[in-house]
XYZ file of C-alpha atoms in Angstrom:
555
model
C 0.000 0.000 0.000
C 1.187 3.575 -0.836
C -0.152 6.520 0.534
C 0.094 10.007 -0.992
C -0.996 13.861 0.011
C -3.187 16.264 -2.333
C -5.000 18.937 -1.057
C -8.677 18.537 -0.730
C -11.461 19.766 -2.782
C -14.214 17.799 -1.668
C -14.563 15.793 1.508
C -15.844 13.123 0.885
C -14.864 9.588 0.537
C -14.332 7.203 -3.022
C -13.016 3.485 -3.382
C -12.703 2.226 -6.504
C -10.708 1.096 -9.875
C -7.843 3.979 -10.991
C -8.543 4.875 -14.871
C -5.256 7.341 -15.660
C -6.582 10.259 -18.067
C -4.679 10.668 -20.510
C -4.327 14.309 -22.941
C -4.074 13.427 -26.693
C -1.080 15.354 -27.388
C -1.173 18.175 -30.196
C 1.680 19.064 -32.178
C 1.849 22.309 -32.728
C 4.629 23.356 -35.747
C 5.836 26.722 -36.036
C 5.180 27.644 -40.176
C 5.724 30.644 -41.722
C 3.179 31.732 -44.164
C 2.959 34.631 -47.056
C 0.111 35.252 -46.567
C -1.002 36.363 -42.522
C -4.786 37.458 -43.291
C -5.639 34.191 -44.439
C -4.012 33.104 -41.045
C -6.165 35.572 -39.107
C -9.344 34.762 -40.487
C -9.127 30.783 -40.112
C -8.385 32.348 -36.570
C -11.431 34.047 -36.468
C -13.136 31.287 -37.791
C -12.089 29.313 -35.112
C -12.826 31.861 -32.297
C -16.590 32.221 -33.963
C -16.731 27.446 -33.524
C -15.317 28.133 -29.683
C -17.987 30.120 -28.767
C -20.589 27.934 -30.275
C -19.029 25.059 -28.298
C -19.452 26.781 -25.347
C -22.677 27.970 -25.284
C -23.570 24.167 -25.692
C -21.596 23.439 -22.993
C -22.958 25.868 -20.991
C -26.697 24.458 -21.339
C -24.888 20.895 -20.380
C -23.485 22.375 -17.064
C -26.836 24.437 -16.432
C -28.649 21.268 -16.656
C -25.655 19.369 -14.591
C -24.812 21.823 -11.727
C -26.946 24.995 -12.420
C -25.912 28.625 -13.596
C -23.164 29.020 -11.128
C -21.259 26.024 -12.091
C -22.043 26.724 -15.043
C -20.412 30.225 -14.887
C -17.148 28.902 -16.033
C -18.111 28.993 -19.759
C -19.227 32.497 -19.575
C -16.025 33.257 -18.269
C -14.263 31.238 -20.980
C -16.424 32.990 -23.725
C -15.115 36.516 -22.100
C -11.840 35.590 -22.183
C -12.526 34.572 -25.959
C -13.543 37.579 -26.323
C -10.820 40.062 -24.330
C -9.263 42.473 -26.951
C -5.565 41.926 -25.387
C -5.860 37.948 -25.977
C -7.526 38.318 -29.815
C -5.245 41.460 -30.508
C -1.950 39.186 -29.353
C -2.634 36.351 -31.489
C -3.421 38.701 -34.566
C -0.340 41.296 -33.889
C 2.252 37.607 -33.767
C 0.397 36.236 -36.784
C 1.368 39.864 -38.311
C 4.470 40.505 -37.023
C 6.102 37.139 -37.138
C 4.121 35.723 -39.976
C 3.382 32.874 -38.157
C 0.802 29.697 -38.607
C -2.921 30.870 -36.574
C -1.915 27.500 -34.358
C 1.615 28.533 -33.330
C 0.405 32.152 -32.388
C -2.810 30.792 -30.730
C -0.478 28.339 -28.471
C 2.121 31.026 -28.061
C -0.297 33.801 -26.955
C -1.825 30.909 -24.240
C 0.817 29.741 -23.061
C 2.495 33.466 -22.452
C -1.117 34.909 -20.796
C -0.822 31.633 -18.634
C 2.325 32.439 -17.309
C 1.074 35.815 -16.799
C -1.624 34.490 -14.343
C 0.306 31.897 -12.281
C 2.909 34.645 -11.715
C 0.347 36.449 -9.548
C 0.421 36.693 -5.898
C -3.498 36.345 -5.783
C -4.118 32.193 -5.584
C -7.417 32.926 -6.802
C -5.850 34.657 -10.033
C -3.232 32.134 -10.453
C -6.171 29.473 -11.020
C -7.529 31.020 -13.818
C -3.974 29.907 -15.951
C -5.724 26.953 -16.002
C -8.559 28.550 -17.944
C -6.563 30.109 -20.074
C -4.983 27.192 -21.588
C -8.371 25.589 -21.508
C -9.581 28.757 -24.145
C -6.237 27.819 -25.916
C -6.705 24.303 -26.299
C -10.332 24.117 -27.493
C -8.549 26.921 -30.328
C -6.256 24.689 -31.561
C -8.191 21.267 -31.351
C -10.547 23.474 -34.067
C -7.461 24.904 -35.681
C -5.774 21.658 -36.316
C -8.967 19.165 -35.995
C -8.226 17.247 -33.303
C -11.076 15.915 -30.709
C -10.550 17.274 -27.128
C -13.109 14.244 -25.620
C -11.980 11.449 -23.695
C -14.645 9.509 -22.279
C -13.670 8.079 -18.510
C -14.957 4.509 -19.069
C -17.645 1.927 -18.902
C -17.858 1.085 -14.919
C -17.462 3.879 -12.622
C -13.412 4.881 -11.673
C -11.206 7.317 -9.862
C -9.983 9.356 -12.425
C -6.123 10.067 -11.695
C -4.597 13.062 -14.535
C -2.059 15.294 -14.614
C -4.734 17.941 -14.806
C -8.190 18.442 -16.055
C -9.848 21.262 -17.654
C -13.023 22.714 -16.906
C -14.538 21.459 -20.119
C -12.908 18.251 -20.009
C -14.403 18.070 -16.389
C -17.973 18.670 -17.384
C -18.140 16.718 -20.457
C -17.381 13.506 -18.723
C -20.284 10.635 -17.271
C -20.893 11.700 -14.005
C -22.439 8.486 -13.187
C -18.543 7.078 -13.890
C -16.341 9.515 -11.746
C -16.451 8.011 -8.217
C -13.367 10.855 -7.663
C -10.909 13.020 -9.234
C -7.132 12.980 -8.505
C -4.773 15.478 -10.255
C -1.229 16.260 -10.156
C -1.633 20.020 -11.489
C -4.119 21.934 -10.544
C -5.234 24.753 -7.519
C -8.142 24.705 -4.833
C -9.263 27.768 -6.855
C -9.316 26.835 -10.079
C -12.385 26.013 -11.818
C -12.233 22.151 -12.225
C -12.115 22.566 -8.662
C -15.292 24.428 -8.238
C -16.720 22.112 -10.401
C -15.902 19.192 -8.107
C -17.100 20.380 -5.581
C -20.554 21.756 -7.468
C -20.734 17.868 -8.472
C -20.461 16.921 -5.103
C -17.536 14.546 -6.337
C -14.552 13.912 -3.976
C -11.327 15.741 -5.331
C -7.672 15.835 -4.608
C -5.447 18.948 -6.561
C -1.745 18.922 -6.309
C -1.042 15.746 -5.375
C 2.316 13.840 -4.863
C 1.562 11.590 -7.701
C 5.586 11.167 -9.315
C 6.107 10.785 -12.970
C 4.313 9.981 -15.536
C 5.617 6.721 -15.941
C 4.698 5.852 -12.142
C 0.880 7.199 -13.178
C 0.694 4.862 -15.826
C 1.578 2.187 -13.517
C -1.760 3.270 -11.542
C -4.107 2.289 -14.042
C -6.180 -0.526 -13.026
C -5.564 -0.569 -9.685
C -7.585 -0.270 -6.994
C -7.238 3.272 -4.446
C -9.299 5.400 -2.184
C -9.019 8.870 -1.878
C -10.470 10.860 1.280
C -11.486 13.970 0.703
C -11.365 15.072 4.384
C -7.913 14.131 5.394
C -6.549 14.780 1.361
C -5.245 11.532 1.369
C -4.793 8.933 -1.956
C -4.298 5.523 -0.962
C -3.205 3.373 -4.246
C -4.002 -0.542 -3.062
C -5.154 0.279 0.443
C -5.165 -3.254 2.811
C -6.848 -5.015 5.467
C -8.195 -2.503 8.124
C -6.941 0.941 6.349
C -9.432 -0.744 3.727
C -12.391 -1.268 5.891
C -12.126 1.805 7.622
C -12.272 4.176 4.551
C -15.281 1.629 3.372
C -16.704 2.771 6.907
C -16.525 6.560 6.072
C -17.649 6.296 2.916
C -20.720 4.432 4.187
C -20.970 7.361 6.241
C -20.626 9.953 3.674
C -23.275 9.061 1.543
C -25.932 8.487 3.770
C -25.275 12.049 4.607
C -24.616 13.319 0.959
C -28.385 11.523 0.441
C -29.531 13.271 3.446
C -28.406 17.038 2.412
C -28.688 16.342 -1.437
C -32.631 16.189 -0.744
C -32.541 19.769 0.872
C -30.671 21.396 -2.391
C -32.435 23.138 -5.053
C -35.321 23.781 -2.281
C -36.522 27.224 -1.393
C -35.893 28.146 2.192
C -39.253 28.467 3.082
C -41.360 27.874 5.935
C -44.011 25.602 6.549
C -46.685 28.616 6.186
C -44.957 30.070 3.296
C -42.751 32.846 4.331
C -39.145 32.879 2.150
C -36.024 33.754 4.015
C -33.083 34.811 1.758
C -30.021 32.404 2.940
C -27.001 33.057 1.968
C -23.251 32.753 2.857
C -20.648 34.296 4.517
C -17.051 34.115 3.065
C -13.538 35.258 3.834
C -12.000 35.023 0.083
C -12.572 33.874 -3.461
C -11.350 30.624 -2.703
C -14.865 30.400 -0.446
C -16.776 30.274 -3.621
C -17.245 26.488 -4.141
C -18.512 26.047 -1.079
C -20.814 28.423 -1.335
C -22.322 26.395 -4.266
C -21.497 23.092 -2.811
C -23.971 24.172 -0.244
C -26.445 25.929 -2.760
C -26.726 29.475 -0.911
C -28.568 31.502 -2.521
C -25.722 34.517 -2.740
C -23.401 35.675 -0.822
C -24.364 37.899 2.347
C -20.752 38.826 3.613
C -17.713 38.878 1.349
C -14.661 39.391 4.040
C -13.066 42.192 1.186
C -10.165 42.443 4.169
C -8.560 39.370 3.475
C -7.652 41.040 0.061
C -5.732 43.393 2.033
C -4.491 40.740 4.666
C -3.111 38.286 2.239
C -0.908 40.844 0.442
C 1.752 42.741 1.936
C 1.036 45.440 0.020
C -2.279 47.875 -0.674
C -4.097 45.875 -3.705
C -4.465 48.438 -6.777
C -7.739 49.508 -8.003
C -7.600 46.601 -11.044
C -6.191 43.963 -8.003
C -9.557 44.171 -6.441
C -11.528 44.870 -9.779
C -10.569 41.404 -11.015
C -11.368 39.976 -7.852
C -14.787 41.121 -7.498
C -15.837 40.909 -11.073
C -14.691 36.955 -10.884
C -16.651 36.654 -7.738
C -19.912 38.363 -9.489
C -19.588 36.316 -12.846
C -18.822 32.620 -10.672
C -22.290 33.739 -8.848
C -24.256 34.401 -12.194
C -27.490 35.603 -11.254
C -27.534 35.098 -7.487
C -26.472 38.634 -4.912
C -23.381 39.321 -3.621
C -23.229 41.452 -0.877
C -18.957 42.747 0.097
C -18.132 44.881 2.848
C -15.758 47.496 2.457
C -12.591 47.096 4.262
C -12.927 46.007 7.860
C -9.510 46.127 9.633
C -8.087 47.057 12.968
C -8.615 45.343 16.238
C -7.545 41.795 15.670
C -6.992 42.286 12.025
C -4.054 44.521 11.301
C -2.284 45.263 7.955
C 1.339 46.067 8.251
C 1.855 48.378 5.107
C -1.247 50.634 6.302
C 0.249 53.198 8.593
C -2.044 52.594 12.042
C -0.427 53.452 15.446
C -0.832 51.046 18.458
C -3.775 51.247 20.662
C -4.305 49.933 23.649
C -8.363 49.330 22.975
C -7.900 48.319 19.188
C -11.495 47.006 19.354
C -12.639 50.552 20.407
C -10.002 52.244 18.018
C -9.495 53.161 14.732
C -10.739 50.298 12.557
C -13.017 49.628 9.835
C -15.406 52.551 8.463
C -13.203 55.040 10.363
C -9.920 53.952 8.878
C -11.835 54.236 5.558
C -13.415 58.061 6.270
C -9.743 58.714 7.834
C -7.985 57.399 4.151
C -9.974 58.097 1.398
C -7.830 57.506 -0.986
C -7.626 53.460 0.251
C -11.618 53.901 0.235
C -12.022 55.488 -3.041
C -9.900 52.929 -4.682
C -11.966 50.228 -3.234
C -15.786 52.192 -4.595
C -14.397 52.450 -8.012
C -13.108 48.519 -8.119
C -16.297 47.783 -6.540
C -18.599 50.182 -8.402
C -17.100 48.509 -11.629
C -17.385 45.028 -11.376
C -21.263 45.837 -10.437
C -22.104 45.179 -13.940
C -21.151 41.986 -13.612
C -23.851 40.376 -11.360
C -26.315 41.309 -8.528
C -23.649 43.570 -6.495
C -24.030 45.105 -3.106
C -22.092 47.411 -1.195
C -22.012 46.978 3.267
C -20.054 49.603 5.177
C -19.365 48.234 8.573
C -18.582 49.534 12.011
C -21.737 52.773 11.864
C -22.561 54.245 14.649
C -23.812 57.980 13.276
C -26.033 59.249 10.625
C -22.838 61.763 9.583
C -21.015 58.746 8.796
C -23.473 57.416 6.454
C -23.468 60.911 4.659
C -19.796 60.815 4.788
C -19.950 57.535 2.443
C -22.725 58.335 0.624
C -20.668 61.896 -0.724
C -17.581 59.798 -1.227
C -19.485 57.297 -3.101
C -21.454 59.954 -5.569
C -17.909 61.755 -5.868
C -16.637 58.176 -6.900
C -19.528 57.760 -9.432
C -18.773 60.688 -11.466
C -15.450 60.177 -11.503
C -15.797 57.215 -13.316
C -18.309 59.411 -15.553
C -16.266 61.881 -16.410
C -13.605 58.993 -17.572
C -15.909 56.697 -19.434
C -15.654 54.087 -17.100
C -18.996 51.475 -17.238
C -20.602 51.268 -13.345
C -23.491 49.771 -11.463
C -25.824 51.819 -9.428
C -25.493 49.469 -6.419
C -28.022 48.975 -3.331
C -25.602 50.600 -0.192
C -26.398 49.296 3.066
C -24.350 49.228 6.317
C -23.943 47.047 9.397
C -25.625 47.631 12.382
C -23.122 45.974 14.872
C -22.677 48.708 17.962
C -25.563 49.538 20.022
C -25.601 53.065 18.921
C -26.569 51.980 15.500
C -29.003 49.588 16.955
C -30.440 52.496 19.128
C -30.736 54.785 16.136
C -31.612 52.769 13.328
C -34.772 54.776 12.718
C -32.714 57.029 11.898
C -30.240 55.357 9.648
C -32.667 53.201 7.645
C -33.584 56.853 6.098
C -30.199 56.813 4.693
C -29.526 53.203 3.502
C -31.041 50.215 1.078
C -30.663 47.771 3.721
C -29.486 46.539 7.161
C -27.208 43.951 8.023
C -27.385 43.156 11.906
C -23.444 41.748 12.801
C -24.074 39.820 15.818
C -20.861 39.229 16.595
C -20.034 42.779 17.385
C -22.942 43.699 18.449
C -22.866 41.297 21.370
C -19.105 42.308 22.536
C -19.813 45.643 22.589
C -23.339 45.393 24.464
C -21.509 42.630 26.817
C -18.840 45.112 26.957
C -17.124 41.541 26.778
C -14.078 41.093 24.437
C -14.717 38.129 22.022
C -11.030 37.125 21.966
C -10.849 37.311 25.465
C -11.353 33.072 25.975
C -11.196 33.951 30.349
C -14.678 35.583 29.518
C -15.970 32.806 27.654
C -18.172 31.636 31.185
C -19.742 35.270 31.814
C -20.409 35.493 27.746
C -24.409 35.043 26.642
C -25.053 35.171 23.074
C -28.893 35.036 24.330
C -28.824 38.103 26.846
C -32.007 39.850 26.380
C -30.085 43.522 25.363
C -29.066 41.571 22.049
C -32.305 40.309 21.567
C -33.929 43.446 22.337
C -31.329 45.150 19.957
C -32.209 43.161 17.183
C -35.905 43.270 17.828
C -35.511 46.586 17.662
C -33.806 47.168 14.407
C -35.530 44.882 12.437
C -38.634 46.541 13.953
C -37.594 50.097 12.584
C -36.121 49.128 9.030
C -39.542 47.076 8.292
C -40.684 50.941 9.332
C -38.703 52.377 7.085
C -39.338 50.101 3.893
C -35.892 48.589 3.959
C -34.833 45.200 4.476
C -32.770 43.463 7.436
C -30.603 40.527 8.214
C -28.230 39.064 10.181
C -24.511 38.033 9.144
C -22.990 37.249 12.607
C -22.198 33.881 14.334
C -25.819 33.958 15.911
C -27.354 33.823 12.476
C -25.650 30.166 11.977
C -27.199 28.994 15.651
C -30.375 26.856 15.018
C -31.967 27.076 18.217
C -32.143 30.832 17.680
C -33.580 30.732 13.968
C -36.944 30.298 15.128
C -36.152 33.802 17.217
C -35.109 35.240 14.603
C -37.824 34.739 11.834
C -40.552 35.918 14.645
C -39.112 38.743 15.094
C -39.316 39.083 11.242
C -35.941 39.162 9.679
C -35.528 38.953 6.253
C -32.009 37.038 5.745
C -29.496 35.203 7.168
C -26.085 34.916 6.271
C -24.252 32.004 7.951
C -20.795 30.113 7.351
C -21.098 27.834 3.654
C -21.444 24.144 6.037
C -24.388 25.645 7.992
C -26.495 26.448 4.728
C -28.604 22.983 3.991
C -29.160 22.648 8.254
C -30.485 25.847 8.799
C -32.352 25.357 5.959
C -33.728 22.203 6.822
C -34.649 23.827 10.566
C -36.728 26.840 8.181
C -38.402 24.373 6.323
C -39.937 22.417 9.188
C -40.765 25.588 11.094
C -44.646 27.214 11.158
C -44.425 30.572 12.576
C -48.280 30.355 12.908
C -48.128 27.854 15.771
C -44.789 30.043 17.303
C -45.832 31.293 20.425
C -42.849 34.180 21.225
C -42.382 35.207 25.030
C -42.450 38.805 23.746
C -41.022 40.006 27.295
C -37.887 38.676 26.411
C -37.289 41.419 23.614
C -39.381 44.424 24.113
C -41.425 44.834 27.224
């Protein structure tokens, strides 16, 4: 038995037969030609049968793993369609009066490069797309067939990597896992995996080529949880892994009812449930779990994973592939939220000795505009891209909210004035100190929505800090004043004609749903994992038979 490490995609558990996938290689000569317009057209011509294919397969993945999955061919056909790729290939063809194959593969393989030698992991997957786009060119350009069907029983499939298209194209019904060499958590074969619900493995330990081939045939397991591949797994290792994926599957059966369901109640009232994420690479499980958008985007962990500010483009990239890999469903991203216990060394911020009191979030913002402007115009940008909206965090006055708002109009124009394409975005902010709580009669006058942050909101009415673990015994997410708080807010925003949810810990606590949806919220956001349970706890809920001990909130 040989064990090797990948990283995990998917969790879950496979035991099976190894079928190696193997790339029909395409020679690609260098020719030079007299004539280079001929060269660009067949390119054209080719471009014009890409996007064809893609559209079909973009009805094959809607059917397979809905529009977000899906979302990858969109983004292919875009990147088909990007003026630097298409002007590249035509100015090499020109210049070097080259063959439409040799300047297609060139152009890919230098705009690859160009991607994996980002800092962002989330930018370096999209390489892989890339020389997807380039591939699918020259199997038209030099009519060779890019489909390789997996076999007739089902199998782990072990490649060096697989493309998106390759991915989708393949038997379902046959994959009992994927395990690639090649490949990122972030890429988009990846989010496919895990949109399939099929156990995955990227980047692993797999040797040569030679000692693949060897595979084939052979019986493995991979786990998904512990991103282990175990190639002719014996005795007890064996039975063990048959154990957990026993396991697994009577709990994929279990969830897999609950997706594709509306969050709804058992007298009818919908409750928007979405996800809260950190980063980009949160994306797959946000589909994985079938949220229905995303109601907290963490934009500070752009900022925290670089060690310098992230330009205007940085973040515009960023957003827009977070918008397009969502398709149709919202996206809500708060503006930058650091200080306290998240600190970035290349912004300037002194040492405090009450950080969580200090100068963090919306007041670092107001106190830098320029670091706040950039991030409006990335953000106001890649609106056009999907259902976008904008959460400023850390309120506690209506001057504030002006404040924004002015910035944000100034922002607008700006990109007016310099023919830059926007989105008119709904603006909300996050009521998560007690003053905004206390006031939000007030602020809903200002705003398109609330989102209540619970986890604030309880420190700072506690007048408990959360990292603090010694405080942990004294620390009651329940205490009435929350409640009340909450109450309260939703109470004045329904007033006001503006919607309300919550994003904080609390809104991920089942015991406290029911709570919440009598007191009429509209949303909750909770971590990706807690989607289909809190879901399932709506579903079998009546508020009509809910008999709320109103003195607990408001009397």
């Amino acid at each position: 038995m040989q064990v090797y490490h990948g990283k995990s995609v998917f969790g879950g558990v496979a035991v099976g037969k190894i079928r190696v996938y193997r790339k029909e290689e395409k020679q690609v000569r260098r020719r030079s030609v007299e004539d280079p317009e001929t060269e660009i057209a067949r390119f054209h011509d080719a471009l014009e049968e890409a996007m064809e294919q893609l559209a079909g397969l973009y009805d094959k993945a809607v059917r397979e793993v809905g529009e977000s999955g899906a979302s990858v061919f969109e983004v292919h056909r875009m990147m088909l369609e990007d003026e630097d790729f298409t002007d590249s290939v035509e100015n090499r063809i020109r210049t070097e009066r080259v063959n439409a194959e040799y300047a297609a593969a060139a152009t890919g393989d230098d705009f690859a490069n160009m991607f994996e030698a980002m800092d962002d992991e989330y930018m370096k997957g999209r390489a892989a797309d890339i020389r997807d786009i380039s591939e699918r060119l020259l199997g038209i350009l030099t009519g060779a067939s890019r489909r390789q069907e997996a076999g007739d029983e089902p199998v782990i499939l072990v490649a060096e990597d697989l493309a998106p298209s390759e991915t989708v194209q393949m038997d379902k019904s046959r994959i009992l896992a994927f395990v690639t060499v090649r490949g990122s958590l972030n890429s988009h074969t990846a989010i496919l995996a895990r949109t399939m619900g099929i156990p995955a493995l990227v980047g692993t330990e797999l040797g040569s080529p030679e000692n693949m081939e060897k595979m084939d045939g052979k019986t493995a397991a991979v786990d998904g949880r512990s991103g282990l591949f175990y190639l002719e797994p014996e005795g007890d290792v064996l039975k063990e892994l048959e154990e957990k994926r026993k396991e697994y599957l009577e709990k994929k059966e279990l969830l897999e009812t609950l997706k594709g369901k509306e969050t709804v109640t058992r007298d009818g009232r919908y409750i928007r449930l979405y996800a809260n994420i950190g980063n980009s690479r949160d994306l797959a499980a946000v589909m994985q779990n079938d949220a229905a958008g995303i109601g907290l985007f963490r934009s500070e962990f752009i900022y925290l994973e670089r060690d310098h500010l992230p330009t205007e483009d940085e973040q515009y990239q960023i957003y827009k592939m977070v918008l397009q890999t969502m398709a149709d469903r919202p996206v809500i991203i708060r503006t930058l939220d650091i200080g306290a216990d998240k600190q970035c060394s290349f912004i300037n911020m002194e040492e405090e000795e009450n950080p969580a009191m200090g100068l963090r979030a919306i007041r670092i913002c107001l106190s830098k505009p320029d670091i706040f402007r950039t991030q409006l115009r990335a953000l106001f940008r890649a609106g056009i891209f999907g259902k976008l909206s904008i959460m400023y965090p850390m309120i506690t006055s209506v001057e504030e909210v002006r404040q924004i708002r002015k910035i944000a109009e100034e922002v607008k124009r700006e990109l007016t004035e310099q023919g830059l394409s926007y989105a008119d975005v709904e603006q909300g902010i996050m009521i998560e100190t007690p003053a905004a709580a206390v006031i939000s009669d007030l602020l809903a006058e200002e705003v398109d929505f609330f989102s209540i942050g619970t986890n604030d909101l309880s420190q700072y009415t506690l007048a408990m800090d959360r990292q603090n673990s010694a405080l942990d015994p004294f620390f009651d997410p329940r205490h009435p004043a929350i409640l009340r708080l909450i109450e309260l807010t939703i109470k004045n925003a329904h007033e006001k004609g503006i919607w309300v949810g919550i994003c904080g810990e609390l809104g991920g606590d089942a015991s406290l749903t029911e709570t919440f949806l009598a007191m009429g919220v509209d949303e909750l956001s909770v971590s990706p994992g807690r989607i289909l349970p809190i879901r399932k706890t709506i579903r079998e809920m009546d508020l009509r038979m809910i008999l709320t001990d109103r003195s607990l909130f408001t009397s």
